[in-house]
GROMACS .gro file of C-alpha atoms in nm:
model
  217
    1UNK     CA    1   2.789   2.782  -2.775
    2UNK     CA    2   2.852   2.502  -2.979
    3UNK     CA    3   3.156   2.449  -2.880
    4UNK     CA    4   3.107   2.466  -2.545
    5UNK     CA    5   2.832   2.145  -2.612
    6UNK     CA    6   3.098   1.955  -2.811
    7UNK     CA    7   3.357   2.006  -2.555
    8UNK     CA    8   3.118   1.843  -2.289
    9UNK     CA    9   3.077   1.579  -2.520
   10UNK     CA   10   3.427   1.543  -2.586
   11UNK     CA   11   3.542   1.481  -2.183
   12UNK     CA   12   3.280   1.291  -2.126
   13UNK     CA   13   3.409   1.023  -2.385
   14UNK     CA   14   3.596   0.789  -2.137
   15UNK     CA   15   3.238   0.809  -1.949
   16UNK     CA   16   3.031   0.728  -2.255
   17UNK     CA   17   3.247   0.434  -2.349
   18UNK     CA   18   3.202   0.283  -2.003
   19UNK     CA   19   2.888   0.339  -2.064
   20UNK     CA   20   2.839   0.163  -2.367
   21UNK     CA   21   3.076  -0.097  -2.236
   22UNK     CA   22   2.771  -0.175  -1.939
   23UNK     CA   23   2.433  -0.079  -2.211
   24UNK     CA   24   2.606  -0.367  -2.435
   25UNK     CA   25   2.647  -0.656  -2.096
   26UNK     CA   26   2.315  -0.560  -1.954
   27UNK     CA   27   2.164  -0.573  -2.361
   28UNK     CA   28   2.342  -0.919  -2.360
   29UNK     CA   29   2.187  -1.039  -2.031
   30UNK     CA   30   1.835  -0.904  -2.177
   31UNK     CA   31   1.869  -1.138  -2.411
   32UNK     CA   32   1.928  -1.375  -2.236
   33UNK     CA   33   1.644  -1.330  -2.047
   34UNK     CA   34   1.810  -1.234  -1.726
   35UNK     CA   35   1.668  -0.880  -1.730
   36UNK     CA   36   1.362  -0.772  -1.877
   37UNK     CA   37   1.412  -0.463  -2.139
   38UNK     CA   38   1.219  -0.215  -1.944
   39UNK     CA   39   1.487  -0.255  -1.659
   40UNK     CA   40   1.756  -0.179  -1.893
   41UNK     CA   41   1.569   0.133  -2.036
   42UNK     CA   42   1.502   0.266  -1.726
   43UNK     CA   43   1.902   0.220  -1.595
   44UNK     CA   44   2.042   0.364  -1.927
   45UNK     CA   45   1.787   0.676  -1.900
   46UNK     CA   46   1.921   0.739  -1.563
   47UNK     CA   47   2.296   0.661  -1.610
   48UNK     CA   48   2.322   0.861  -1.907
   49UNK     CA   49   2.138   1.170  -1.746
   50UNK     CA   50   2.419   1.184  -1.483
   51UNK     CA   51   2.663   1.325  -1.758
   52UNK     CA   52   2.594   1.649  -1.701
   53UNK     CA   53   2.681   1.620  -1.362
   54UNK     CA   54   3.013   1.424  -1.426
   55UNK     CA   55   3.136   1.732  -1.672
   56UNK     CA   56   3.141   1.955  -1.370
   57UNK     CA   57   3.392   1.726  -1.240
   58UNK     CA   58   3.625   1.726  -1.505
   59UNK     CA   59   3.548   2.122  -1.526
   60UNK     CA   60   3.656   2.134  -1.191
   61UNK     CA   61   3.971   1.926  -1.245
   62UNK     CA   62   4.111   2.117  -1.534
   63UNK     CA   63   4.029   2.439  -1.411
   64UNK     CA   64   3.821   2.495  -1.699
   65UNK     CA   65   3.497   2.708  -1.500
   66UNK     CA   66   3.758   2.996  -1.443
   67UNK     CA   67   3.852   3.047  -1.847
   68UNK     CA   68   3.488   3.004  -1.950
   69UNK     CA   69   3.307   3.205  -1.713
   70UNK     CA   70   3.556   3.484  -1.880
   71UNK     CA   71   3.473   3.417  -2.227
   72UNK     CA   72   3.318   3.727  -2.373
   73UNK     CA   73   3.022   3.544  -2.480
   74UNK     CA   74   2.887   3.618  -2.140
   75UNK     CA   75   2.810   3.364  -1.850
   76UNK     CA   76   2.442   3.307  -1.927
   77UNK     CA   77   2.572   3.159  -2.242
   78UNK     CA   78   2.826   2.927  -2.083
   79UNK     CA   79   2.527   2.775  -1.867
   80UNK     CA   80   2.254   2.762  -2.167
   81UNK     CA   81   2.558   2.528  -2.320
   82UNK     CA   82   2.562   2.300  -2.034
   83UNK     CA   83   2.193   2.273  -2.024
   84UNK     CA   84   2.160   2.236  -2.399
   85UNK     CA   85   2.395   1.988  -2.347
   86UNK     CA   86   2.139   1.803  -2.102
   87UNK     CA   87   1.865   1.866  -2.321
   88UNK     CA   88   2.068   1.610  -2.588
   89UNK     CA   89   2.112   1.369  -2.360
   90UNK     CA   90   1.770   1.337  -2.309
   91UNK     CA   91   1.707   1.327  -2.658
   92UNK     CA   92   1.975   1.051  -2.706
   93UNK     CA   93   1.777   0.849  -2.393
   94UNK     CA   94   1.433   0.894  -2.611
   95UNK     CA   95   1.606   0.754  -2.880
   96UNK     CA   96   1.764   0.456  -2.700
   97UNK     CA   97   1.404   0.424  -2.587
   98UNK     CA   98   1.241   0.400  -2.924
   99UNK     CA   99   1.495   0.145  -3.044
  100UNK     CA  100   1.485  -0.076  -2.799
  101UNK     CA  101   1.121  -0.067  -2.789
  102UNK     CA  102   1.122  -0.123  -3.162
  103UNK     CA  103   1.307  -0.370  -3.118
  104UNK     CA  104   1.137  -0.583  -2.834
  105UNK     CA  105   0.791  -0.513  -3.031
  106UNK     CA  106   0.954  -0.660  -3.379
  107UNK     CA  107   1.127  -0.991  -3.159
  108UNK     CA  108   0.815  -1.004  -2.969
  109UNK     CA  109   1.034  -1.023  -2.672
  110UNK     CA  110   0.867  -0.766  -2.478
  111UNK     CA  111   0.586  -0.513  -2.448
  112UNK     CA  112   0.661  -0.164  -2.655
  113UNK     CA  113   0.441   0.056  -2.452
  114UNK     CA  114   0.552  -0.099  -2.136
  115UNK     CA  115   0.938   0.015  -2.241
  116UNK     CA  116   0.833   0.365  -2.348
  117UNK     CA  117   0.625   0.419  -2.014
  118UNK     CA  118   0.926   0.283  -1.836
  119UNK     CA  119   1.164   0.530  -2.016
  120UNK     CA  120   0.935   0.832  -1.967
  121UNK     CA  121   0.921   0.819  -1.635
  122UNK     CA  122   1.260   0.676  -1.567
  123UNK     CA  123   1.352   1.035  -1.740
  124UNK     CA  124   1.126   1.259  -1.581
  125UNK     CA  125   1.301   1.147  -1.230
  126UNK     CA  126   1.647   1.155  -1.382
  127UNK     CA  127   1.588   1.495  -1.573
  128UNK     CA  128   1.409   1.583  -1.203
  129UNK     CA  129   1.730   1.491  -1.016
  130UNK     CA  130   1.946   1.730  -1.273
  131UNK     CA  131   1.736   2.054  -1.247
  132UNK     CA  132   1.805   2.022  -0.864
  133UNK     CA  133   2.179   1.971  -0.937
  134UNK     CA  134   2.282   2.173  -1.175
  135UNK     CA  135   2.241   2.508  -0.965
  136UNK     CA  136   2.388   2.339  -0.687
  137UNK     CA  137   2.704   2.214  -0.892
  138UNK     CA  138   2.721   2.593  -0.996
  139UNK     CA  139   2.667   2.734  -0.632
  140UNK     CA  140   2.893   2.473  -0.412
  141UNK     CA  141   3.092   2.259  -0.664
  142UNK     CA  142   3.054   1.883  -0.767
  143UNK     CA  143   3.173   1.755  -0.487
  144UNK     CA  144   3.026   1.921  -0.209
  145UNK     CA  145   2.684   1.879  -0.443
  146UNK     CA  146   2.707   1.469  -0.450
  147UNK     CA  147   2.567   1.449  -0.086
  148UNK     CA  148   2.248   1.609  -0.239
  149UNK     CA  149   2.243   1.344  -0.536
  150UNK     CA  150   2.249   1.083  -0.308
  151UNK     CA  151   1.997   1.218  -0.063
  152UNK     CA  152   1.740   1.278  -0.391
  153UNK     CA  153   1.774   0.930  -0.465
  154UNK     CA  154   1.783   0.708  -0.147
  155UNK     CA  155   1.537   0.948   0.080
  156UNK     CA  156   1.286   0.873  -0.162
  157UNK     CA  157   1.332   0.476  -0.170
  158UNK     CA  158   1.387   0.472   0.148
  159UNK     CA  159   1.092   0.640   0.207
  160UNK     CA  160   0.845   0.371  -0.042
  161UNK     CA  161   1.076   0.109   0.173
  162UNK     CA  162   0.946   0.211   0.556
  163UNK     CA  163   0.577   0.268   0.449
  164UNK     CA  164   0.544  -0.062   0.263
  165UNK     CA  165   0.734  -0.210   0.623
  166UNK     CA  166   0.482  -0.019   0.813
  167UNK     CA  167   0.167  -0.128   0.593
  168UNK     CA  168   0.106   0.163   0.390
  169UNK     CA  169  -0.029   0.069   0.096
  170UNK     CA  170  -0.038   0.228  -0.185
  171UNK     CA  171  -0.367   0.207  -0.431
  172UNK     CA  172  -0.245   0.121  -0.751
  173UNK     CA  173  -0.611  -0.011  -0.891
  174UNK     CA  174  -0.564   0.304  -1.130
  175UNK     CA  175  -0.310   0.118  -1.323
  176UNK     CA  176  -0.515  -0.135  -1.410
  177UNK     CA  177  -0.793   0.146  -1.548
  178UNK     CA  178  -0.494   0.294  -1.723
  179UNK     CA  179  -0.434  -0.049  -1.850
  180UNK     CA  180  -0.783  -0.070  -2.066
  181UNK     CA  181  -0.708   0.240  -2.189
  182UNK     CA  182  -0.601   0.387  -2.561
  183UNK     CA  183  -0.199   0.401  -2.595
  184UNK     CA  184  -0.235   0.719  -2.703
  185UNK     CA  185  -0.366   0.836  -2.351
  186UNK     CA  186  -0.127   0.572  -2.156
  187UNK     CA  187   0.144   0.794  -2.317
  188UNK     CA  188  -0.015   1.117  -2.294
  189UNK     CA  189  -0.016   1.046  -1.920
  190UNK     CA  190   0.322   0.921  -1.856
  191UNK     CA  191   0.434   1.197  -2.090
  192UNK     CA  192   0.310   1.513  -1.820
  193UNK     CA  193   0.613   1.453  -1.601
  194UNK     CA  194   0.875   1.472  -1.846
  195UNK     CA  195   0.704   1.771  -1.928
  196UNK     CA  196   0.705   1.932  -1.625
  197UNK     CA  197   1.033   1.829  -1.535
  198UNK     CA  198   1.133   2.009  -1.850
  199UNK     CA  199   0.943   2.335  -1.798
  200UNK     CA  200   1.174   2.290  -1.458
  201UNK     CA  201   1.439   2.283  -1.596
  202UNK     CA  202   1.397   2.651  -1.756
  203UNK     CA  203   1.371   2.745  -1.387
  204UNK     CA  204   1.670   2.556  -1.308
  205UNK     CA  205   1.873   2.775  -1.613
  206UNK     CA  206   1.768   3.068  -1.451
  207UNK     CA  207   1.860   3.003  -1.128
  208UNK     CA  208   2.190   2.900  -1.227
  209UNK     CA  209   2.196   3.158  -1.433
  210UNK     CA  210   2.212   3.409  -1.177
  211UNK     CA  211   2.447   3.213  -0.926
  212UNK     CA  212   2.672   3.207  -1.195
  213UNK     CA  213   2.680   3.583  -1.229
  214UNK     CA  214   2.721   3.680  -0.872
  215UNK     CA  215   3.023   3.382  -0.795
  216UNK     CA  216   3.361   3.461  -0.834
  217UNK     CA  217   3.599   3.257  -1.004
   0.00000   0.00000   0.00000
């Protein structure tokens, strides 16, 4: 199984690099002041939770779904490594999180709790969008799965978009409550939907899981 996470890791190099290429300009423009940190947090949580779904891709391309689904380690296996594989990501977007946070609190540059609410909840949506995708990439390909990636994001917006055109307001005097309070609850709070976005993705495993088992490749 550890292979199978290093292999993800390897394709998605060229992606990573781009990646890194755009964290380092929009880190630049930060400092500049032309973005604020929690921005960049946010966009780096989400574009680096979308590797998952860009290794189904190159999967696809190289034909690799057909040899692994036949490795003897079984398919349940093959799809723990592509979760486990999420799982890191995740990990690695905490981590970005925390030093960039560190970071803005030690320049005084920005607000550290402000950058790790923004990055928990950036994550809980990206790690959200994922579970959904995953069994889909599995059950209909990446391809034919991208109109769903783009209906989970822009439904949604478009949604906040025609009630605040309509005059539907949303109460948001909680946030100021939440405001006065300790961090330690602030975080605790912003923390539940990671949380439950992870205990969804167990779910997610399973039901990939079995659409792996009955598809033929």
């Amino acid at each position: 199984m550890t292979g199978l996470i290093w292999k993800d890791f390897m394709v998605s190099k060229r992606t990573v690099k781009a990646y890194l290429g755009i964290m380092i300009f929009y880190a630049a423009l930060t400092v500049m002041g032309m973005f604020s940190v929690t921005f960049v947090t946010a966009f780096v949580s989400v574009m680096l939770i979308m590797l998952p779904i860009s290794a189904f891709a190159y999967d696809e391309q190289a034909k690799w779904d057909r040899y692994a689904m036949s490795l003897p380690m079984g398919r349940s296996r093959v799809v723990g490594a592509r979760y486990l594989f999420t799982l890191l990501i995740v990990l690695g977007s905490l981590a970005f999180a925390l030093l960039a946070g560190a970071t803005v609190a030690v320049t005084g540059k920005g607000d550290l709790m402000e950058v790790l609410v923004s990055a928990l909840t950036t994550l809980a949506a990206g790690l959200l969008i994922a579970d959904v995708l995953l069994p889909l990439c599995y059950k209909v390909g990446p391809e034919r799965a991208r109109p769903y990636l783009y209906a989970l994001v822009f439904i949604p917006a478009l949604g906040l978009f025609l009630a605040y055109r309509m005059g539907i307001h949303i109460d948001t005097s909680w946030l100021d409550r939440l405001a006065r309070s300790s961090p330690a609850a602030v975080l605790g709070l912003f923390s539940l939907p990671l949380l439950a976005a992870l205990a969804l993705t167990f779910v997610s495993y399973l039901i990939s899981c079995r659409v792996a088992a009955g598809k033929e490749y």
